[in-house]
Amino acid sequence: MSIPRLRGVLAPAVTPFRSDLSPDRDRFVRHARWLLAHGCAGLACFGTNSEANSLSAGEREELLNALVEGGIPAAALMPGTGCCALSDSVRLTAHAVAAGCGGVLMLPPFYYKGVTDEGLFRNFAEVIERVGDSRLRLYLYHIPPVANVPISIPLLERLIRRYPGIVAGIKDSSGDWNNTQAVLDAFRGDSFDVFAGSEVFLLANIRHGGVGCISATANINPGPIRHLFVNWQSAEADALQASLSATRAVVQKYPMIAALKAVIAHYGNDPEWATVRPPLVELTPAQSDALAGALDQLGFKMPELQSGAAAG
Amino acid sequence: MSIPRLRGVLAPAVTPFRSDLSPDRDRFVRHARWLLAHGCAGLACFGTNSEANSLSAGEREELLNALVEGGIPAAALMPGTGCCALSDSVRLTAHAVAAGCGGVLMLPPFYYKGVTDEGLFRNFAEVIERVGDSRLRLYLYHIPPVANVPISIPLLERLIRRYPGIVAGIKDSSGDWNNTQAVLDAFRGDSFDVFAGSEVFLLANIRHGGVGCISATANINPGPIRHLFVNWQSAEADALQASLSATRAVVQKYPMIAALKAVIAHYGNDPEWATVRPPLVELTPAQSDALAGALDQLGFKMPELQSGAAAG
């Protein structure tokens, strides 16, 4: 039996650390529950905003197990499993499939720059072949501003033709709507699902056939983002989009990951949440206060966050 | 008792793979022996040209153990131990120190871009503090064309002042001699050793107080590079440098790692050596032939390579 395809609003769930920089399983599971209860259809855990690349493969496996053991439905999970090392990508992808995850979100190997589409094809093909499981749903992760290794449309074409059904979609975090639209146009008949990498492009993406967004700020604002996803055909859709984009603009004045954690720490009254792993640096108290003040002015809320924390 | 500081010509030893893409311990140890017997003072194994970032942490540990078990002196080793994940960097650095390695060559965490010097300082400081061993000799690895995360002079200054003796040097692979010279000038009195990242800058580096080079092409041309290192004050030094640079220029017309492996495969009559891990791609037969032909024209040789292979 095939798991239904993920669609809607997914959060690249931020990863909490204790003050000693070790991953905090309990806060992680609580945050995951809060996200699913407040608008997220799924969790793209271990994404860029999850500081996944600051976690070892073993730490990622332990945290994924913690989610499943904590009652999060595996079918709602799309963990990031793309690493620099082929062996790590195979290990994490196999682990995710065995856990029953709804998909995996796969970065290209991102250390070597200027690599060819042939080399990237071989990387993804090796992962698929070595995992060797028809339950695998692989979503490519295109984020050239960070990875500096793009996923081109000819590469997508080749992967989709070779592994139909397994190569299931893409998260486009290029920040370039023209690229997202080109991908949508190229694979319209292919059961290939396009997620925008930011809710700023959510309405445009759905209107052109996309299936949702996987966005940093879904960590803190999932309800309103879902509200637009559900009501994209309503008369108020453009106004809802403008409101989402305004909230996003306030947050992204700061380094995104530190800002998301500062917001959760503030609205959840839980200061330890602000901890990040090097090479990231947490916001200063003045930055955190200014960010919360600006969000308050927009009427921003994170409902039930404190009671959610207390319940964990 | 303190291990003498590494200096001279170090090779970022290329990592052989079997046709199934698994690391080939035996060929790796044989190549290490050949390098040390033919001009290398040490091995910066698990560098960029070693495809180290295509290896898992466990694979790196196993290969380091293979070298030591194969009789390679640990004091001659400067393995790469800098990963995206703090936990991996700590693990690999502790393993290298426990093995008695002469140093470690540490990339900055390279996924997140635009990070601050404060964040990078915290990363290196956490590794040093968690390893907690005065035998550690840490060499920073500055390679902005690939890592896209530079090691600035103010960051070096802060690390050297905080951890004198432990922060021991740098490999400058910026390809920018002005940067190398600025580092040499900045830390001239500090027992801080500067390796050029290419033998193209070897003579200039030694003349300005540097201690050698860690260069891709030392994998195939270690003897002549060492000859310049030893004879840098001779009348023929500039001619020797010109000859080294000419050889390098021929090789770097091709993707470097695939080219190095093709050369070893050709001169060692050992075709499996050409194998690379994705996302890299091996040279075509036509490229390999053209490269070998161009090297033959320069009188290039890899002495005893076949008998070295047979002895392994």
Coordinates of C-alpha atoms in Angstrom, one line a residue:
Chain A
M1 CA 0.0 0.0 0.0
S2 CA 1.4 3.3 -1.1
I3 CA 1.5 6.3 1.3
P4 CA -0.4 9.3 0.0
R5 CA 1.8 12.0 -1.4
L6 CA 2.7 14.9 0.9
R7 CA 1.2 18.2 0.0
G8 CA 0.4 21.5 1.8
V9 CA 2.6 23.3 4.3
L10 CA 5.7 21.5 5.5
A11 CA 8.1 23.0 8.1
P12 CA 11.8 22.3 8.0
A13 CA 11.5 21.8 11.8
V14 CA 14.2 23.6 13.7
T15 CA 16.4 21.4 15.9
P16 CA 16.7 22.4 19.6
F17 CA 20.0 22.0 21.4
R18 CA 20.7 22.0 25.1
S19 CA 23.2 24.5 26.5
D20 CA 25.9 21.9 25.9
L21 CA 25.0 21.8 22.2
S22 CA 23.6 18.3 22.3
P23 CA 20.3 17.7 20.4
D24 CA 17.3 18.0 22.7
R25 CA 14.9 15.1 21.9
D26 CA 12.1 16.2 24.1
R27 CA 11.9 19.8 22.9
F28 CA 12.2 18.4 19.3
V29 CA 9.2 16.1 19.7
R30 CA 7.2 18.8 21.4
H31 CA 7.9 21.2 18.6
A32 CA 6.9 18.6 16.0
R33 CA 3.6 18.0 17.7
W34 CA 2.9 21.7 17.9
L35 CA 3.6 22.2 14.2
L36 CA 1.3 19.3 13.1
A37 CA -1.4 20.6 15.5
H38 CA -1.2 24.1 14.2
G39 CA -1.2 23.9 10.4
C40 CA 1.7 21.8 9.1
A41 CA 0.8 18.8 6.9
G42 CA 4.2 17.4 7.4
L43 CA 7.7 18.0 8.6
A44 CA 10.7 18.4 6.4
C45 CA 12.9 17.7 9.4
F46 CA 16.7 17.9 8.9
G47 CA 16.5 20.6 6.3
T48 CA 18.7 23.7 6.0
N49 CA 16.8 25.5 8.8
S50 CA 17.0 22.4 11.0
E51 CA 20.8 22.9 11.2
A52 CA 20.8 19.3 9.8
N53 CA 24.3 19.9 8.3
S54 CA 25.5 20.6 11.8
L55 CA 24.4 17.1 12.9
S56 CA 26.2 13.8 12.3
A57 CA 24.4 11.0 10.5
G58 CA 23.9 9.2 13.8
E59 CA 22.4 12.3 15.5
R60 CA 19.9 12.6 12.6
E61 CA 18.9 8.9 13.0
E62 CA 18.4 9.3 16.7
L63 CA 16.2 12.4 16.3
L64 CA 14.1 10.7 13.6
N65 CA 13.6 7.7 15.8
A66 CA 12.6 10.1 18.6
L67 CA 9.9 11.7 16.4
V68 CA 8.4 8.3 15.5
E69 CA 8.7 7.0 19.0
G70 CA 7.1 10.2 20.2
G71 CA 4.0 9.5 18.1
I72 CA 4.6 11.6 15.0
P73 CA 3.3 9.8 12.0
A74 CA 6.2 8.7 9.8
A75 CA 4.1 9.3 6.8
A76 CA 4.1 13.0 7.6
L77 CA 7.9 13.2 7.6
M78 CA 10.2 14.2 4.8
P79 CA 13.6 14.1 6.4
G80 CA 16.6 15.6 4.7
T81 CA 19.0 12.8 3.8
G82 CA 21.3 14.3 1.2
C83 CA 24.9 14.5 2.4
C84 CA 28.3 15.2 0.9
A85 CA 29.2 11.5 1.3
L86 CA 27.4 9.0 -0.9
S87 CA 27.7 6.5 2.0
D88 CA 25.9 8.8 4.4
S89 CA 23.1 9.6 1.9
V90 CA 22.5 5.9 1.4
R91 CA 22.5 5.2 5.1
L92 CA 20.1 8.1 6.0
T93 CA 17.8 7.4 3.1
A94 CA 17.5 3.7 3.9
H95 CA 16.8 4.5 7.5
A96 CA 14.1 7.0 6.5
V97 CA 12.4 4.5 4.2
A98 CA 12.6 1.7 6.8
A99 CA 10.9 4.1 9.3
G100 CA 8.0 4.6 6.9
C101 CA 8.7 8.2 6.0
G102 CA 6.4 9.9 3.4
G103 CA 9.5 11.0 1.5
V104 CA 13.0 12.3 1.8
L105 CA 14.4 15.7 0.8
M106 CA 17.7 15.3 -0.9
L107 CA 20.4 17.9 -1.2
P108 CA 23.0 17.2 -3.9
P109 CA 26.5 16.5 -2.5
F110 CA 27.6 20.1 -1.9
Y111 CA 31.3 20.2 -1.2
Y112 CA 32.7 19.9 -4.7
K113 CA 31.7 22.8 -6.9
G114 CA 31.2 22.9 -10.6
V115 CA 30.4 19.2 -10.8
T116 CA 28.5 17.9 -13.9
D117 CA 24.9 16.8 -14.2
E118 CA 26.4 13.4 -15.1
G119 CA 28.1 13.2 -11.7
L120 CA 25.0 14.4 -9.9
F121 CA 22.9 11.9 -11.8
R122 CA 25.2 9.1 -10.7
N123 CA 25.0 10.3 -7.1
F124 CA 21.2 10.2 -6.9
A125 CA 21.0 7.0 -9.0
E126 CA 23.4 5.3 -6.7
V127 CA 21.4 6.3 -3.6
I128 CA 18.2 5.0 -5.2
E129 CA 19.7 1.8 -6.4
R130 CA 21.5 1.0 -3.2
V131 CA 18.4 1.8 -1.1
G132 CA 16.5 -0.4 -3.5
D133 CA 13.0 0.1 -2.1
S134 CA 10.0 1.0 -4.1
R135 CA 8.5 2.8 -1.1
L136 CA 11.1 5.6 -1.6
R137 CA 9.7 9.0 -2.5
L138 CA 12.7 11.2 -3.3
Y139 CA 12.3 15.0 -3.5
L140 CA 15.2 16.9 -4.9
Y141 CA 16.4 19.9 -2.9
H142 CA 17.4 22.9 -5.1
I143 CA 19.0 25.6 -3.0
P144 CA 21.8 27.2 -4.9
P145 CA 22.2 30.2 -2.6
V146 CA 23.5 27.8 0.1
A147 CA 24.5 24.5 -1.5
N148 CA 26.1 26.3 -4.5
V149 CA 25.3 23.1 -6.4
P150 CA 22.1 23.5 -8.5
I151 CA 19.7 20.9 -9.6
S152 CA 19.1 21.6 -13.3
I153 CA 15.9 20.9 -15.3
P154 CA 17.8 18.5 -17.6
L155 CA 19.0 16.6 -14.5
L156 CA 15.5 16.4 -13.2
E157 CA 14.2 15.2 -16.6
R158 CA 16.8 12.4 -16.6
L159 CA 16.0 11.3 -13.1
I160 CA 12.2 11.4 -13.6
R161 CA 12.5 9.3 -16.8
R162 CA 14.8 6.8 -15.1
Y163 CA 13.0 6.5 -11.8
P164 CA 9.3 7.4 -12.3
G165 CA 7.3 7.3 -9.1
I166 CA 10.4 7.3 -7.0
V167 CA 11.6 10.7 -8.0
A168 CA 8.6 12.4 -6.7
G169 CA 9.2 16.2 -6.6
I170 CA 11.3 19.1 -5.7
K171 CA 11.7 21.8 -3.1
D172 CA 12.8 25.0 -5.0
S173 CA 14.7 27.3 -2.6
S174 CA 16.3 29.2 -5.4
G175 CA 14.3 32.3 -4.5
D176 CA 13.7 32.6 -8.2
W177 CA 10.1 32.3 -9.2
N178 CA 11.1 32.0 -12.9
N179 CA 12.9 28.8 -12.0
T180 CA 9.9 27.4 -10.1
Q181 CA 7.6 28.2 -13.0
A182 CA 10.0 26.5 -15.5
V183 CA 10.0 23.4 -13.4
L184 CA 6.2 23.4 -13.1
D185 CA 5.9 23.8 -16.9
A186 CA 8.5 21.2 -17.7
F187 CA 6.9 18.3 -15.7
R188 CA 3.2 19.2 -15.6
G189 CA 2.1 15.7 -16.7
D190 CA 4.6 13.8 -14.6
S191 CA 3.2 13.3 -11.1
F192 CA 6.1 15.5 -10.0
D193 CA 5.3 17.7 -7.0
V194 CA 6.7 21.1 -6.7
F195 CA 7.1 22.8 -3.3
A196 CA 8.0 26.4 -3.1
G197 CA 10.9 27.0 -0.7
S198 CA 9.2 30.0 0.9
E199 CA 5.6 30.9 1.6
V200 CA 6.3 34.1 -0.3
F201 CA 5.7 32.0 -3.4
L202 CA 2.9 29.8 -2.0
L203 CA 0.0 31.4 -3.9
A204 CA 1.9 31.6 -7.2
N205 CA 3.0 28.0 -6.8
I206 CA -0.5 26.6 -6.2
R207 CA -2.0 28.7 -9.0
H208 CA 0.5 27.2 -11.4
G209 CA 0.0 23.6 -10.2
G210 CA 2.4 23.3 -7.3
V211 CA 1.5 21.4 -4.2
G212 CA 2.5 23.6 -1.3
C213 CA 5.6 25.1 0.4
I214 CA 8.3 24.0 2.7
S215 CA 9.3 27.1 4.4
A216 CA 11.5 28.2 7.3
T217 CA 8.8 30.5 8.8
A218 CA 6.3 27.6 8.8
N219 CA 8.2 26.8 12.1
I220 CA 6.5 29.8 13.7
N221 CA 3.6 30.8 11.5
P222 CA 2.1 27.5 10.3
G223 CA -1.6 28.4 10.9
P224 CA -1.8 31.4 8.6
I225 CA 0.3 29.7 6.0
R226 CA -2.1 26.8 6.0
H227 CA -5.0 29.2 5.9
L228 CA -3.8 30.5 2.5
F229 CA -3.1 27.0 1.3
V230 CA -6.7 26.0 2.0
N231 CA -8.2 29.2 0.7
W232 CA -6.1 29.9 -2.3
Q233 CA -9.1 30.2 -4.6
S234 CA -10.9 32.6 -2.3
A235 CA -11.3 36.3 -3.0
E236 CA -9.0 37.1 -0.1
A237 CA -6.1 35.0 -1.3
D238 CA -3.9 37.9 -2.4
A239 CA -4.5 39.7 0.8
L240 CA -3.6 36.5 2.8
Q241 CA -0.4 36.2 0.7
A242 CA 0.5 39.8 1.4
S243 CA 0.1 39.3 5.1
L244 CA 2.3 36.1 5.1
S245 CA 4.9 37.9 3.1
A246 CA 4.9 40.8 5.6
T247 CA 5.5 38.5 8.5
R248 CA 8.3 36.7 6.6
A249 CA 9.9 40.1 5.8
V250 CA 10.1 41.0 9.5
V251 CA 11.8 37.7 10.4
Q252 CA 14.3 37.6 7.5
K253 CA 15.8 40.9 8.5
Y254 CA 17.8 38.6 10.9
P255 CA 19.8 35.5 10.3
M256 CA 16.9 33.1 9.7
I257 CA 17.7 30.1 11.9
A258 CA 18.7 32.1 14.9
A259 CA 15.6 34.3 14.4
L260 CA 13.2 31.3 14.3
K261 CA 14.7 29.9 17.5
A262 CA 14.6 33.3 19.2
V263 CA 10.9 33.6 18.3
I264 CA 10.1 30.2 19.7
A265 CA 12.1 31.0 22.8
H266 CA 10.2 34.3 23.3
Y267 CA 6.7 33.2 22.6
G268 CA 7.2 29.9 24.4
N269 CA 8.9 31.6 27.3
D270 CA 11.7 29.0 27.0
P271 CA 15.1 30.7 26.7
E272 CA 17.1 27.6 26.0
W273 CA 15.4 27.2 22.6
A274 CA 17.6 30.1 21.4
T275 CA 20.7 27.9 21.3
V276 CA 22.3 27.2 17.9
R277 CA 25.3 25.1 17.0
P278 CA 28.4 26.8 15.6
P279 CA 29.0 28.1 13.0
L280 CA 25.7 29.8 13.7
V281 CA 25.3 32.4 16.4
E282 CA 22.2 33.2 18.4
L283 CA 20.5 36.6 18.2
T284 CA 21.6 39.2 20.8
P285 CA 19.0 40.0 23.4
A286 CA 18.4 43.4 21.7
Q287 CA 17.8 41.7 18.4
S288 CA 15.4 39.2 19.9
D289 CA 13.5 42.0 21.6
A290 CA 13.3 44.0 18.4
L291 CA 12.1 41.0 16.4
A292 CA 9.4 40.1 18.9
G293 CA 8.3 43.7 19.1
A294 CA 8.0 43.9 15.3
L295 CA 6.0 40.7 15.3
D296 CA 3.7 41.8 18.1
Q297 CA 2.9 44.9 16.0
L298 CA 1.7 42.6 13.2
G299 CA -0.5 40.8 15.7
F300 CA 1.6 37.7 15.4
K301 CA 0.8 34.7 17.7
M302 CA 2.0 31.2 18.4
P303 CA -1.1 29.7 20.0
E304 CA -0.8 27.2 22.8
L305 CA 3.0 27.2 22.6
Q306 CA 3.5 27.4 26.3
S307 CA 0.9 24.8 27.2
G308 CA 2.4 22.6 24.4
A309 CA 5.8 22.9 26.1
A310 CA 4.4 22.1 29.5
A311 CA 2.6 19.0 28.1
G312 CA 5.8 17.5 26.6
Chain B
M1 CA 57.4 14.4 24.1
S2 CA 56.3 16.7 21.3
I3 CA 56.2 15.5 17.7
P4 CA 58.3 17.6 15.4
R5 CA 56.3 20.0 13.3
L6 CA 55.5 18.9 9.7
R7 CA 57.2 20.8 6.9
G8 CA 58.1 20.2 3.3
V9 CA 56.0 18.6 0.7
L10 CA 52.7 17.0 1.8
A11 CA 50.3 15.2 -0.5
P12 CA 46.6 15.3 -0.1
A13 CA 46.6 11.6 -0.8
V14 CA 44.0 10.6 -3.3
T15 CA 41.6 7.8 -2.1
P16 CA 41.3 4.7 -4.3
F17 CA 37.9 3.1 -4.7
R18 CA 37.0 -0.4 -5.9
S19 CA 34.6 -0.6 -8.9
D20 CA 31.7 -0.9 -6.3
L21 CA 32.8 2.5 -5.0
S22 CA 34.0 1.1 -1.6
P23 CA 37.3 2.5 -0.3
D24 CA 40.3 0.4 -1.3
R25 CA 42.5 0.0 1.8
D26 CA 45.3 -1.9 0.1
R27 CA 45.8 0.5 -2.8
F28 CA 45.5 3.4 -0.3
V29 CA 48.3 2.1 1.9
R30 CA 50.5 1.3 -1.2
H31 CA 50.0 4.8 -2.5
A32 CA 50.9 6.3 0.9
R33 CA 54.1 4.3 1.0
W34 CA 55.0 5.3 -2.6
L35 CA 54.5 9.0 -1.7
L36 CA 56.6 8.9 1.4
A37 CA 59.3 7.0 -0.5
H38 CA 59.4 9.4 -3.4
G39 CA 59.5 12.9 -1.8
C40 CA 56.6 13.5 0.5
A41 CA 57.4 14.5 4.0
G42 CA 53.9 13.8 5.0
L43 CA 50.4 13.0 3.9
A44 CA 47.5 15.4 4.3
C45 CA 45.1 12.5 3.7
F46 CA 41.4 13.2 3.6
G47 CA 41.8 16.6 1.9
T48 CA 39.8 18.0 -0.9
N49 CA 41.7 15.9 -3.5
S50 CA 41.2 12.8 -1.4
E51 CA 37.5 13.0 -2.0
A52 CA 37.3 13.1 1.8
N53 CA 34.0 14.9 1.7
S54 CA 32.6 11.9 -0.3
L55 CA 33.6 9.7 2.7
S56 CA 31.6 9.1 5.9
A57 CA 33.3 9.7 9.2
G58 CA 33.5 6.0 9.8
E59 CA 35.1 5.4 6.4
R60 CA 37.7 8.1 7.2
E61 CA 38.5 6.4 10.5
E62 CA 38.9 3.0 8.9
L63 CA 41.3 4.4 6.3
L64 CA 43.4 6.2 8.8
N65 CA 43.6 3.1 10.9
A66 CA 44.7 1.2 7.7
L67 CA 47.5 3.6 7.1
V68 CA 48.8 3.3 10.7
E69 CA 48.4 -0.5 10.6
G70 CA 50.2 -0.5 7.3
G71 CA 53.3 1.0 8.8
I72 CA 52.8 4.6 7.8
P73 CA 54.2 6.8 10.7
A74 CA 51.3 8.6 12.3
A75 CA 53.6 11.6 12.9
A76 CA 53.7 12.0 9.1
L77 CA 50.0 12.3 8.8
M78 CA 47.9 15.4 8.8
P79 CA 44.4 14.1 8.1
G80 CA 41.5 16.4 7.2
T81 CA 39.0 16.4 10.1
G82 CA 36.9 19.5 9.5
C83 CA 33.3 18.6 8.8
C84 CA 30.0 20.4 8.5
A85 CA 28.8 18.9 11.8
L86 CA 30.6 19.9 15.0
S87 CA 30.1 16.4 16.3
D88 CA 31.9 14.8 13.3
S89 CA 34.8 17.3 13.5
V90 CA 35.3 16.5 17.2
R91 CA 35.1 12.7 16.6
L92 CA 37.6 12.7 13.7
T93 CA 40.0 15.1 15.4
A94 CA 40.0 13.1 18.6
H95 CA 40.6 9.9 16.6
A96 CA 43.5 11.5 14.8
V97 CA 45.1 12.8 18.0
A98 CA 44.7 9.4 19.6
A99 CA 46.4 7.8 16.6
G100 CA 49.4 10.1 17.1
C101 CA 49.0 12.1 14.0
G102 CA 51.4 15.0 13.4
G103 CA 48.5 17.4 12.9
V104 CA 45.0 17.8 11.5
L105 CA 43.9 20.0 8.6
M106 CA 40.6 21.5 9.4
L107 CA 38.1 22.9 7.0
P108 CA 35.5 25.3 8.4
P109 CA 32.0 24.0 8.5
F110 CA 31.1 24.7 4.9
Y111 CA 27.3 24.3 4.4
Y112 CA 26.1 27.5 5.9
K113 CA 27.4 30.5 3.9
G114 CA 27.9 34.1 5.1
V115 CA 28.6 32.9 8.7
T116 CA 30.5 35.2 11.1
D117 CA 34.0 35.0 12.4
E118 CA 32.4 34.7 15.8
G119 CA 30.6 31.6 14.7
L120 CA 33.7 30.1 13.1
F121 CA 35.7 30.8 16.2
R122 CA 33.2 29.0 18.3
N123 CA 33.3 26.0 16.0
F124 CA 37.1 25.7 16.1
A125 CA 37.2 26.5 19.8
E126 CA 34.6 23.8 20.6
V127 CA 36.6 21.2 18.7
I128 CA 39.8 22.1 20.5
E129 CA 38.1 22.2 24.0
R130 CA 36.2 19.0 23.4
V131 CA 39.2 17.1 22.1
G132 CA 41.1 18.5 25.1
D133 CA 44.5 17.2 24.3
S134 CA 47.7 19.2 24.2
R135 CA 49.1 17.0 21.5
L136 CA 46.7 18.5 19.0
R137 CA 48.3 20.5 16.2
L138 CA 45.5 22.2 14.3
Y139 CA 46.1 23.6 10.8
L140 CA 43.3 25.7 9.4
Y141 CA 42.3 25.0 5.8
H142 CA 41.5 28.1 3.8
I143 CA 40.0 27.1 0.5
P144 CA 37.3 29.7 -0.5
P145 CA 37.0 28.5 -4.1
V146 CA 35.5 25.2 -2.9
A147 CA 34.3 25.7 0.7
N148 CA 33.0 29.1 0.0
V149 CA 33.7 29.9 3.7
P150 CA 37.0 31.8 4.2
I151 CA 39.3 31.8 7.2
S152 CA 40.1 35.5 7.7
I153 CA 43.2 36.9 9.2
P154 CA 41.3 38.3 12.2
L155 CA 39.9 34.9 12.9
L156 CA 43.4 33.3 12.7
E157 CA 44.7 36.0 15.1
R158 CA 42.0 35.2 17.6
L159 CA 42.6 31.5 17.4
I160 CA 46.4 31.8 17.7
R161 CA 46.1 34.1 20.7
R162 CA 43.6 31.8 22.5
Y163 CA 45.3 28.5 21.6
P164 CA 49.0 29.1 21.1
G165 CA 50.9 25.9 20.1
I166 CA 47.7 24.1 19.3
V167 CA 46.7 26.3 16.4
A168 CA 49.8 25.5 14.4
G169 CA 49.4 26.7 10.9
I170 CA 47.4 27.0 7.7
K171 CA 47.1 25.6 4.3
D172 CA 46.2 28.5 2.0
S173 CA 44.4 27.1 -1.1
S174 CA 43.0 30.5 -2.0
G175 CA 45.1 30.5 -5.1
D176 CA 45.8 34.1 -4.2
W177 CA 49.5 34.8 -3.3
N178 CA 48.6 38.1 -1.8
N179 CA 46.6 36.3 0.8
T180 CA 49.4 33.9 1.6
Q181 CA 51.9 36.7 1.9
A182 CA 49.5 38.7 4.2
V183 CA 49.2 35.6 6.5
L184 CA 53.0 35.1 6.5
D185 CA 53.5 38.8 7.4
A186 CA 50.8 38.8 10.1
F187 CA 52.1 35.8 12.1
R188 CA 55.8 35.9 11.4
G189 CA 56.8 35.6 15.1
D190 CA 54.2 33.2 16.1
S191 CA 55.4 29.7 15.4
F192 CA 52.5 29.5 12.9
D193 CA 53.4 27.4 9.8
V194 CA 52.1 28.4 6.4
F195 CA 51.8 25.8 3.7
A196 CA 51.0 26.9 0.1
G197 CA 48.0 25.1 -1.4
S198 CA 49.8 24.5 -4.6
E199 CA 53.5 23.9 -5.6
V200 CA 53.0 26.8 -8.0
F201 CA 53.6 29.0 -4.9
L202 CA 56.2 26.8 -3.3
L203 CA 59.3 28.9 -4.0
A204 CA 57.6 32.2 -3.1
N205 CA 56.2 30.7 0.1
I206 CA 59.6 29.4 1.3
R207 CA 61.3 32.7 0.4
H208 CA 58.8 34.5 2.6
G209 CA 59.1 32.2 5.5
G210 CA 56.6 29.5 4.7
V211 CA 57.3 25.8 5.5
G212 CA 56.3 24.0 2.3
C213 CA 53.2 23.1 0.3
I214 CA 50.3 20.7 0.4
S215 CA 49.5 20.2 -3.2
A216 CA 47.2 18.0 -5.3
T217 CA 49.9 17.2 -7.8
A218 CA 52.3 16.0 -5.1
N219 CA 50.2 12.8 -5.5
I220 CA 52.0 12.2 -8.8
N221 CA 55.1 14.5 -8.9
P222 CA 56.5 14.4 -5.3
G223 CA 60.1 14.0 -6.2
P224 CA 60.6 17.1 -8.3
I225 CA 58.5 19.1 -5.9
R226 CA 60.8 18.0 -3.0
H227 CA 63.8 18.7 -5.1
L228 CA 62.8 22.4 -5.2
F229 CA 61.9 22.4 -1.5
V230 CA 65.4 21.2 -0.7
N231 CA 67.2 23.4 -3.2
W232 CA 65.2 26.6 -2.9
Q233 CA 68.4 28.6 -2.3
S234 CA 70.2 27.2 -5.3
A235 CA 70.8 29.1 -8.5
E236 CA 68.4 26.8 -10.4
A237 CA 65.5 27.4 -8.0
D238 CA 63.5 29.6 -10.4
A239 CA 64.0 27.1 -13.2
L240 CA 62.9 24.2 -11.0
Q241 CA 59.8 26.2 -10.0
A242 CA 59.0 26.9 -13.7
S243 CA 59.3 23.2 -14.5
L244 CA 56.9 22.2 -11.6
S245 CA 54.4 24.9 -12.7
A246 CA 54.5 23.6 -16.3
T247 CA 53.7 20.0 -15.1
R248 CA 50.9 21.3 -12.9
A249 CA 49.5 23.4 -15.8
V250 CA 49.2 20.2 -18.0
V251 CA 47.3 18.3 -15.2
Q252 CA 44.9 21.1 -14.3
K253 CA 43.6 21.4 -17.8
Y254 CA 41.4 18.5 -16.6
P255 CA 39.2 18.1 -13.5
M256 CA 42.0 17.7 -10.9
I257 CA 41.0 14.6 -8.9
A258 CA 39.9 12.5 -11.9
A259 CA 43.2 13.6 -13.6
L260 CA 45.4 12.5 -10.7
K261 CA 43.7 9.2 -10.6
A262 CA 44.0 8.8 -14.3
V263 CA 47.7 9.5 -14.1
I264 CA 48.2 6.9 -11.4
A265 CA 46.2 4.4 -13.3
H266 CA 48.2 5.0 -16.5
Y267 CA 51.7 5.0 -15.1
G268 CA 50.9 2.3 -12.6
N269 CA 49.2 0.2 -15.3
D270 CA 46.3 -0.2 -12.9
P271 CA 43.0 0.9 -14.5
E272 CA 40.8 0.5 -11.4
W273 CA 42.7 3.4 -9.9
A274 CA 40.7 5.8 -12.2
T275 CA 37.5 5.2 -10.2
V276 CA 36.0 8.2 -8.5
R277 CA 32.9 8.6 -6.3
P278 CA 30.0 10.6 -7.5
P279 CA 29.5 13.5 -7.9
L280 CA 32.8 13.3 -9.6
V281 CA 33.3 11.6 -13.0
E282 CA 36.4 9.9 -14.2
L283 CA 38.2 11.2 -17.3
T284 CA 37.2 9.7 -20.6
P285 CA 39.8 7.4 -22.2
A286 CA 40.6 10.1 -24.8
Q287 CA 41.2 12.6 -22.0
S288 CA 43.4 10.1 -20.1
D289 CA 45.4 9.4 -23.2
A290 CA 45.9 13.1 -24.0
L291 CA 47.0 13.9 -20.5
A292 CA 49.5 11.0 -20.4
G293 CA 50.8 12.1 -23.8
A294 CA 51.3 15.7 -22.7
L295 CA 53.1 14.5 -19.5
D296 CA 55.3 12.1 -21.5
Q297 CA 56.3 15.1 -23.6
L298 CA 57.5 16.8 -20.5
G299 CA 59.6 13.8 -19.5
F300 CA 57.3 13.1 -16.6
K301 CA 57.8 9.9 -14.6
M302 CA 56.4 8.1 -11.6
P303 CA 59.4 5.9 -10.6
E304 CA 58.8 2.4 -9.2
L305 CA 55.0 2.8 -9.3
Q306 CA 54.4 -0.6 -10.8
S307 CA 56.8 -2.4 -8.5
G308 CA 55.3 -0.5 -5.6
A309 CA 51.9 -1.8 -6.6
A310 CA 53.2 -5.3 -6.9
A311 CA 54.8 -5.2 -3.5
G312 CA 51.6 -4.2 -1.8

